Amino acid sequence: MFVTGLLLGANSSPHLGAPWQLLAYRGGTLFGSSLDSARDCGFDQLVVTLGSASAQIRDRVDLDGVRVVESPHSDTDSSSIVPALDAVDRRADGIVVLLGDQPGITSAAVWSLVAEAATPIGVTRYDDGESYPCWFGRELFGELRELRSDSDLWKPIHDSTHPVTKVDAIGNIPPRATTWAAYHQMISGGTAADELPIDTHPLRLASHPRRRRHASS
């Protein structure tokens, strides 16, 4: 199987007032750390999207070995996934979508998702909800090209049009730097759920027994 990783880094940061990609994190930058995590996954191809802060990111982050897709209109909430699909290798069976402000995603979560997603869509299910990484088979690429924003990626997951495999991962959803409070909590190592920003996404789930794989349609 040929798998392309797609790391989204084009959106702006209205709640921060500065490029979130360049926030300091573990001796480097937040986006650089997320990119390192994506590299550790060993994808057959790795594509990243950049937006209006592209020039600054290129100056500060090592982008060697990745395919960069410029998406300057993402600041107006246009989808960076749509142009990125044109850069996906023709051999790819599907893409694994990751977020550039979520460096805590592990290669174990990624490859469990790839190995167990028995449907065109796969989503990672943590203890406190569903989040990235997400898997989309090539048969979904046409539908993904109709996205108006990157957040619309969750519509085909939730609209019951396609069967979805939910693959369990250990622990809670890795935090994101969507607000200053969330960023400071991230760098301090805090993980209390009631302190996370409300736009971190999770979709809260009803209580259920833990299952290793669950496909729904």
PDB file of C-alpha atoms in Angstrom:
ATOM      1  CA  MET A   1       0.000   0.000   0.000  1.00  0.00           C
ATOM      2  CA  PHE A   2       1.214   3.492  -0.904  1.00  0.00           C
ATOM      3  CA  VAL A   3       0.228   6.074   1.737  1.00  0.00           C
ATOM      4  CA  THR A   4       0.532   9.854   1.499  1.00  0.00           C
ATOM      5  CA  GLY A   5       0.607  11.963   4.623  1.00  0.00           C
ATOM      6  CA  LEU A   6      -1.031  15.385   4.363  1.00  0.00           C
ATOM      7  CA  LEU A   7      -0.018  17.885   7.042  1.00  0.00           C
ATOM      8  CA  LEU A   8      -2.236  20.966   7.109  1.00  0.00           C
ATOM      9  CA  GLY A   9      -0.396  24.190   7.924  1.00  0.00           C
ATOM     10  CA  ALA A  10      -2.047  26.838   5.772  1.00  0.00           C
ATOM     11  CA  ASN A  11      -4.728  28.288   8.026  1.00  0.00           C
ATOM     12  CA  SER A  12      -4.249  31.515   9.951  1.00  0.00           C
ATOM     13  CA  SER A  13      -4.575  32.051  13.701  1.00  0.00           C
ATOM     14  CA  PRO A  14      -7.222  34.714  14.442  1.00  0.00           C
ATOM     15  CA  HIS A  15      -7.274  33.835  18.146  1.00  0.00           C
ATOM     16  CA  LEU A  16      -3.496  34.225  18.473  1.00  0.00           C
ATOM     17  CA  GLY A  17      -2.752  37.272  16.350  1.00  0.00           C
ATOM     18  CA  ALA A  18       0.517  35.723  15.153  1.00  0.00           C
ATOM     19  CA  PRO A  19       1.482  32.787  12.921  1.00  0.00           C
ATOM     20  CA  TRP A  20       0.793  29.768  15.110  1.00  0.00           C
ATOM     21  CA  GLN A  21       3.179  27.742  12.972  1.00  0.00           C
ATOM     22  CA  LEU A  22       6.167  29.609  14.414  1.00  0.00           C
ATOM     23  CA  LEU A  23       5.269  29.463  18.098  1.00  0.00           C
ATOM     24  CA  ALA A  24       8.164  28.141  20.166  1.00  0.00           C
ATOM     25  CA  TYR A  25       7.845  24.466  20.989  1.00  0.00           C
ATOM     26  CA  ARG A  26      10.424  22.066  22.402  1.00  0.00           C
ATOM     27  CA  GLY A  27      13.415  24.004  21.167  1.00  0.00           C
ATOM     28  CA  GLY A  28      11.973  24.651  17.731  1.00  0.00           C
ATOM     29  CA  THR A  29       8.634  25.690  16.279  1.00  0.00           C
ATOM     30  CA  LEU A  30       5.179  24.202  16.676  1.00  0.00           C
ATOM     31  CA  PHE A  31       4.818  23.437  12.987  1.00  0.00           C
ATOM     32  CA  GLY A  32       8.362  22.078  12.821  1.00  0.00           C
ATOM     33  CA  SER A  33       7.565  19.677  15.660  1.00  0.00           C
ATOM     34  CA  SER A  34       4.384  18.499  13.945  1.00  0.00           C
ATOM     35  CA  LEU A  35       6.364  18.025  10.744  1.00  0.00           C
ATOM     36  CA  ASP A  36       8.963  15.968  12.608  1.00  0.00           C
ATOM     37  CA  SER A  37       6.175  13.771  13.983  1.00  0.00           C
ATOM     38  CA  ALA A  38       4.799  13.338  10.457  1.00  0.00           C
ATOM     39  CA  ARG A  39       8.271  12.441   9.146  1.00  0.00           C
ATOM     40  CA  ASP A  40       8.605   9.826  11.891  1.00  0.00           C
ATOM     41  CA  CYS A  41       5.564   8.063  10.433  1.00  0.00           C
ATOM     42  CA  GLY A  42       7.560   7.039   7.361  1.00  0.00           C
ATOM     43  CA  PHE A  43       4.914   7.910   4.789  1.00  0.00           C
ATOM     44  CA  ASP A  44       5.621   6.990   1.176  1.00  0.00           C
ATOM     45  CA  GLN A  45       4.991  10.666   0.405  1.00  0.00           C
ATOM     46  CA  LEU A  46       4.558  13.669   2.676  1.00  0.00           C
ATOM     47  CA  VAL A  47       2.674  16.770   1.512  1.00  0.00           C
ATOM     48  CA  VAL A  48       2.359  19.961   3.559  1.00  0.00           C
ATOM     49  CA  THR A  49       0.162  22.985   2.927  1.00  0.00           C
ATOM     50  CA  LEU A  50       1.274  26.551   3.671  1.00  0.00           C
ATOM     51  CA  GLY A  51      -0.688  29.794   3.557  1.00  0.00           C
ATOM     52  CA  SER A  52       0.035  33.474   4.045  1.00  0.00           C
ATOM     53  CA  ALA A  53       2.893  32.812   6.485  1.00  0.00           C
ATOM     54  CA  SER A  54       4.688  30.615   3.933  1.00  0.00           C
ATOM     55  CA  ALA A  55       7.780  32.821   3.555  1.00  0.00           C
ATOM     56  CA  GLN A  56       8.312  33.019   7.315  1.00  0.00           C
ATOM     57  CA  ILE A  57       7.817  29.292   7.729  1.00  0.00           C
ATOM     58  CA  ARG A  58      10.273  28.494   4.947  1.00  0.00           C
ATOM     59  CA  ASP A  59      12.866  30.622   6.745  1.00  0.00           C
ATOM     60  CA  ARG A  60      12.414  28.824  10.056  1.00  0.00           C
ATOM     61  CA  VAL A  61      11.323  25.260   9.289  1.00  0.00           C
ATOM     62  CA  ASP A  62      13.248  22.545   7.441  1.00  0.00           C
ATOM     63  CA  LEU A  63      11.009  21.477   4.570  1.00  0.00           C
ATOM     64  CA  ASP A  64      13.498  19.200   2.838  1.00  0.00           C
ATOM     65  CA  GLY A  65      12.000  16.008   1.464  1.00  0.00           C
ATOM     66  CA  VAL A  66       8.382  17.145   1.567  1.00  0.00           C
ATOM     67  CA  ARG A  67       6.087  18.381  -1.177  1.00  0.00           C
ATOM     68  CA  VAL A  68       4.926  21.896  -0.333  1.00  0.00           C
ATOM     69  CA  VAL A  69       1.593  23.175  -1.640  1.00  0.00           C
ATOM     70  CA  GLU A  70       0.932  26.891  -1.419  1.00  0.00           C
ATOM     71  CA  SER A  71      -2.617  27.804  -0.423  1.00  0.00           C
ATOM     72  CA  PRO A  72      -2.596  31.587   0.114  1.00  0.00           C
ATOM     73  CA  HIS A  73      -6.390  31.874   0.264  1.00  0.00           C
ATOM     74  CA  SER A  74      -6.731  29.659   3.333  1.00  0.00           C
ATOM     75  CA  ASP A  75      -6.862  32.768   5.497  1.00  0.00           C
ATOM     76  CA  THR A  76     -10.311  33.366   4.024  1.00  0.00           C
ATOM     77  CA  ASP A  77     -11.270  29.823   5.054  1.00  0.00           C
ATOM     78  CA  SER A  78     -10.744  28.278   1.611  1.00  0.00           C
ATOM     79  CA  SER A  79      -9.731  24.634   1.709  1.00  0.00           C
ATOM     80  CA  SER A  80      -6.016  23.881   1.404  1.00  0.00           C
ATOM     81  CA  ILE A  81      -6.869  20.205   0.969  1.00  0.00           C
ATOM     82  CA  VAL A  82      -8.285  20.799  -2.510  1.00  0.00           C
ATOM     83  CA  PRO A  83      -5.019  22.053  -4.113  1.00  0.00           C
ATOM     84  CA  ALA A  84      -3.030  19.527  -2.091  1.00  0.00           C
ATOM     85  CA  LEU A  85      -4.838  16.645  -3.799  1.00  0.00           C
ATOM     86  CA  ASP A  86      -3.174  17.646  -7.075  1.00  0.00           C
ATOM     87  CA  ALA A  87       0.203  16.969  -5.437  1.00  0.00           C
ATOM     88  CA  VAL A  88      -0.692  13.491  -4.164  1.00  0.00           C
ATOM     89  CA  ASP A  89       1.260  10.761  -5.919  1.00  0.00           C
ATOM     90  CA  ARG A  90      -0.777   8.796  -8.450  1.00  0.00           C
ATOM     91  CA  ARG A  91       0.277   5.596  -6.720  1.00  0.00           C
ATOM     92  CA  ALA A  92      -1.312   6.628  -3.412  1.00  0.00           C
ATOM     93  CA  ASP A  93      -4.093   4.379  -2.139  1.00  0.00           C
ATOM     94  CA  GLY A  94      -5.196   7.143   0.171  1.00  0.00           C
ATOM     95  CA  ILE A  95      -4.163  10.021   2.421  1.00  0.00           C
ATOM     96  CA  VAL A  96      -3.693  10.382   6.158  1.00  0.00           C
ATOM     97  CA  VAL A  97      -4.646  13.917   7.213  1.00  0.00           C
ATOM     98  CA  LEU A  98      -2.763  15.514  10.118  1.00  0.00           C
ATOM     99  CA  LEU A  99      -2.864  18.984  11.673  1.00  0.00           C
ATOM    100  CA  GLY A 100       0.184  21.223  11.866  1.00  0.00           C
ATOM    101  CA  ASP A 101      -0.680  22.435  15.377  1.00  0.00           C
ATOM    102  CA  GLN A 102      -1.120  18.944  16.855  1.00  0.00           C
ATOM    103  CA  PRO A 103       2.412  17.571  17.324  1.00  0.00           C
ATOM    104  CA  GLY A 104       1.340  14.907  19.816  1.00  0.00           C
ATOM    105  CA  ILE A 105      -0.046  12.536  17.173  1.00  0.00           C
ATOM    106  CA  THR A 106       2.048   9.364  17.146  1.00  0.00           C
ATOM    107  CA  SER A 107       3.151   7.042  14.384  1.00  0.00           C
ATOM    108  CA  ALA A 108       1.425   4.226  16.292  1.00  0.00           C
ATOM    109  CA  ALA A 109      -1.924   6.018  15.968  1.00  0.00           C
ATOM    110  CA  VAL A 110      -1.291   6.674  12.275  1.00  0.00           C
ATOM    111  CA  TRP A 111      -0.395   3.134  11.321  1.00  0.00           C
ATOM    112  CA  SER A 112      -3.112   1.564  13.457  1.00  0.00           C
ATOM    113  CA  LEU A 113      -5.530   3.732  11.503  1.00  0.00           C
ATOM    114  CA  VAL A 114      -4.068   2.731   8.127  1.00  0.00           C
ATOM    115  CA  ALA A 115      -3.936  -0.959   9.023  1.00  0.00           C
ATOM    116  CA  GLU A 116      -7.451  -1.177  10.433  1.00  0.00           C
ATOM    117  CA  ALA A 117      -9.464   1.215   8.284  1.00  0.00           C
ATOM    118  CA  ALA A 118     -11.546  -1.266   6.314  1.00  0.00           C
ATOM    119  CA  THR A 119     -13.701   1.469   4.751  1.00  0.00           C
ATOM    120  CA  PRO A 120     -13.020   4.523   2.533  1.00  0.00           C
ATOM    121  CA  ILE A 121     -12.956   6.732   5.640  1.00  0.00           C
ATOM    122  CA  GLY A 122     -11.139   6.089   8.897  1.00  0.00           C
ATOM    123  CA  VAL A 123     -11.063   8.253  12.001  1.00  0.00           C
ATOM    124  CA  THR A 124      -9.082   7.938  15.211  1.00  0.00           C
ATOM    125  CA  ARG A 125     -11.127   7.487  18.382  1.00  0.00           C
ATOM    126  CA  TYR A 126      -9.461   8.582  21.602  1.00  0.00           C
ATOM    127  CA  ASP A 127     -10.775   8.199  25.138  1.00  0.00           C
ATOM    128  CA  ASP A 128     -12.477  11.591  24.964  1.00  0.00           C
ATOM    129  CA  GLY A 129     -13.631  11.747  21.346  1.00  0.00           C
ATOM    130  CA  GLU A 130     -12.727  11.514  17.679  1.00  0.00           C
ATOM    131  CA  SER A 131      -9.915  13.469  16.084  1.00  0.00           C
ATOM    132  CA  TYR A 132      -6.989  13.275  13.710  1.00  0.00           C
ATOM    133  CA  PRO A 133      -5.344  11.412  12.101  1.00  0.00           C
ATOM    134  CA  CYS A 134      -8.036  10.644   9.551  1.00  0.00           C
ATOM    135  CA  TRP A 135      -7.828   8.327   6.566  1.00  0.00           C
ATOM    136  CA  PHE A 136      -9.443   8.912   3.174  1.00  0.00           C
ATOM    137  CA  GLY A 137      -9.145   6.347   0.417  1.00  0.00           C
ATOM    138  CA  ARG A 138      -8.533   7.443  -3.161  1.00  0.00           C
ATOM    139  CA  GLU A 139     -12.170   6.786  -3.999  1.00  0.00           C
ATOM    140  CA  LEU A 140     -13.046   9.794  -1.795  1.00  0.00           C
ATOM    141  CA  PHE A 141     -10.717  12.239  -3.575  1.00  0.00           C
ATOM    142  CA  GLY A 142     -13.440  13.473  -5.923  1.00  0.00           C
ATOM    143  CA  GLU A 143     -15.669  14.320  -2.993  1.00  0.00           C
ATOM    144  CA  LEU A 144     -12.820  15.992  -1.106  1.00  0.00           C
ATOM    145  CA  ARG A 145     -12.285  18.299  -4.069  1.00  0.00           C
ATOM    146  CA  GLU A 146     -15.678  19.824  -3.285  1.00  0.00           C
ATOM    147  CA  LEU A 147     -14.640  20.979   0.210  1.00  0.00           C
ATOM    148  CA  ARG A 148     -15.078  24.688   0.848  1.00  0.00           C
ATOM    149  CA  SER A 149     -12.873  24.739   3.938  1.00  0.00           C
ATOM    150  CA  ASP A 150     -10.542  22.330   5.695  1.00  0.00           C
ATOM    151  CA  SER A 151     -12.967  21.982   8.605  1.00  0.00           C
ATOM    152  CA  ASP A 152     -15.529  20.610   6.148  1.00  0.00           C
ATOM    153  CA  LEU A 153     -13.411  17.467   6.101  1.00  0.00           C
ATOM    154  CA  TRP A 154     -15.583  16.217   8.963  1.00  0.00           C
ATOM    155  CA  LYS A 155     -18.790  16.391   6.929  1.00  0.00           C
ATOM    156  CA  PRO A 156     -18.257  13.114   5.013  1.00  0.00           C
ATOM    157  CA  ILE A 157     -17.246  11.507   8.307  1.00  0.00           C
ATOM    158  CA  HIS A 158     -20.483  12.452  10.031  1.00  0.00           C
ATOM    159  CA  ASP A 159     -23.091  12.577   7.261  1.00  0.00           C
ATOM    160  CA  SER A 160     -23.485   8.769   7.062  1.00  0.00           C
ATOM    161  CA  THR A 161     -22.979   8.801   3.283  1.00  0.00           C
ATOM    162  CA  HIS A 162     -19.985   6.483   3.558  1.00  0.00           C
ATOM    163  CA  PRO A 163     -19.112   3.749   6.049  1.00  0.00           C
ATOM    164  CA  VAL A 164     -16.527   4.917   8.584  1.00  0.00           C
ATOM    165  CA  THR A 165     -14.032   2.818  10.512  1.00  0.00           C
ATOM    166  CA  LYS A 166     -13.302   4.156  13.990  1.00  0.00           C
ATOM    167  CA  VAL A 167      -9.932   2.988  15.247  1.00  0.00           C
ATOM    168  CA  ASP A 168      -9.091   3.310  18.935  1.00  0.00           C
ATOM    169  CA  ALA A 169      -5.966   5.093  20.125  1.00  0.00           C
ATOM    170  CA  ILE A 170      -4.505   5.272  23.608  1.00  0.00           C
ATOM    171  CA  GLY A 171      -5.229   8.312  25.747  1.00  0.00           C
ATOM    172  CA  ASN A 172      -6.989  11.592  25.102  1.00  0.00           C
ATOM    173  CA  ILE A 173      -6.990  13.734  21.982  1.00  0.00           C
ATOM    174  CA  PRO A 174      -3.550  15.346  21.555  1.00  0.00           C
ATOM    175  CA  PRO A 175      -3.918  19.056  22.367  1.00  0.00           C
ATOM    176  CA  ARG A 176      -3.843  21.829  19.797  1.00  0.00           C
ATOM    177  CA  ALA A 177      -2.615  25.423  20.071  1.00  0.00           C
ATOM    178  CA  THR A 178      -5.879  27.074  19.048  1.00  0.00           C
ATOM    179  CA  THR A 179      -5.750  29.785  21.751  1.00  0.00           C
ATOM    180  CA  TRP A 180      -3.042  31.295  23.926  1.00  0.00           C
ATOM    181  CA  ALA A 181      -4.392  29.372  26.903  1.00  0.00           C
ATOM    182  CA  ALA A 182      -4.232  26.116  24.967  1.00  0.00           C
ATOM    183  CA  TYR A 183      -0.720  26.901  23.744  1.00  0.00           C
ATOM    184  CA  HIS A 184       0.596  27.663  27.231  1.00  0.00           C
ATOM    185  CA  GLN A 185      -1.055  24.533  28.525  1.00  0.00           C
ATOM    186  CA  MET A 186       0.563  22.527  25.742  1.00  0.00           C
ATOM    187  CA  ILE A 187       4.084  23.764  26.462  1.00  0.00           C
ATOM    188  CA  SER A 188       3.588  23.277  30.200  1.00  0.00           C
ATOM    189  CA  GLY A 189       2.467  19.690  29.695  1.00  0.00           C
ATOM    190  CA  GLY A 190      -1.040  20.200  31.072  1.00  0.00           C
ATOM    191  CA  THR A 191      -3.734  17.879  29.767  1.00  0.00           C
ATOM    192  CA  ALA A 192      -6.792  18.595  31.920  1.00  0.00           C
ATOM    193  CA  ALA A 193      -9.825  18.231  29.655  1.00  0.00           C
ATOM    194  CA  ASP A 194     -11.717  21.089  31.273  1.00  0.00           C
ATOM    195  CA  GLU A 195      -8.881  23.491  30.395  1.00  0.00           C
ATOM    196  CA  LEU A 196      -8.774  22.668  26.701  1.00  0.00           C
ATOM    197  CA  PRO A 197     -10.193  25.218  24.226  1.00  0.00           C
ATOM    198  CA  ILE A 198     -13.682  24.481  23.008  1.00  0.00           C
ATOM    199  CA  ASP A 199     -12.594  24.548  19.347  1.00  0.00           C
ATOM    200  CA  THR A 200     -10.052  21.761  19.754  1.00  0.00           C
ATOM    201  CA  HIS A 201     -12.674  19.358  18.287  1.00  0.00           C
ATOM    202  CA  PRO A 202     -13.502  16.702  19.946  1.00  0.00           C
ATOM    203  CA  LEU A 203     -16.835  15.240  19.067  1.00  0.00           C
ATOM    204  CA  ARG A 204     -17.949  14.016  22.475  1.00  0.00           C
ATOM    205  CA  LEU A 205     -18.982  10.396  22.432  1.00  0.00           C
ATOM    206  CA  ALA A 206     -21.512   8.493  24.459  1.00  0.00           C
ATOM    207  CA  SER A 207     -20.089   5.934  26.855  1.00  0.00           C
ATOM    208  CA  HIS A 208     -19.441   2.613  25.225  1.00  0.00           C
ATOM    209  CA  PRO A 209     -17.230  -0.437  25.707  1.00  0.00           C
ATOM    210  CA  ARG A 210     -13.807  -0.055  24.159  1.00  0.00           C
ATOM    211  CA  ARG A 211     -13.472  -1.899  20.876  1.00  0.00           C
ATOM    212  CA  ARG A 212     -10.422  -2.140  18.725  1.00  0.00           C
ATOM    213  CA  ARG A 213     -12.279  -1.482  15.493  1.00  0.00           C
ATOM    214  CA  HIS A 214     -15.784  -0.368  14.682  1.00  0.00           C
ATOM    215  CA  ALA A 215     -17.208   0.271  11.226  1.00  0.00           C
ATOM    216  CA  SER A 216     -20.384   2.265  10.831  1.00  0.00           C
ATOM    217  CA  SER A 217     -22.374   3.352   7.830  1.00  0.00           C
TER     218      SER A 217
END
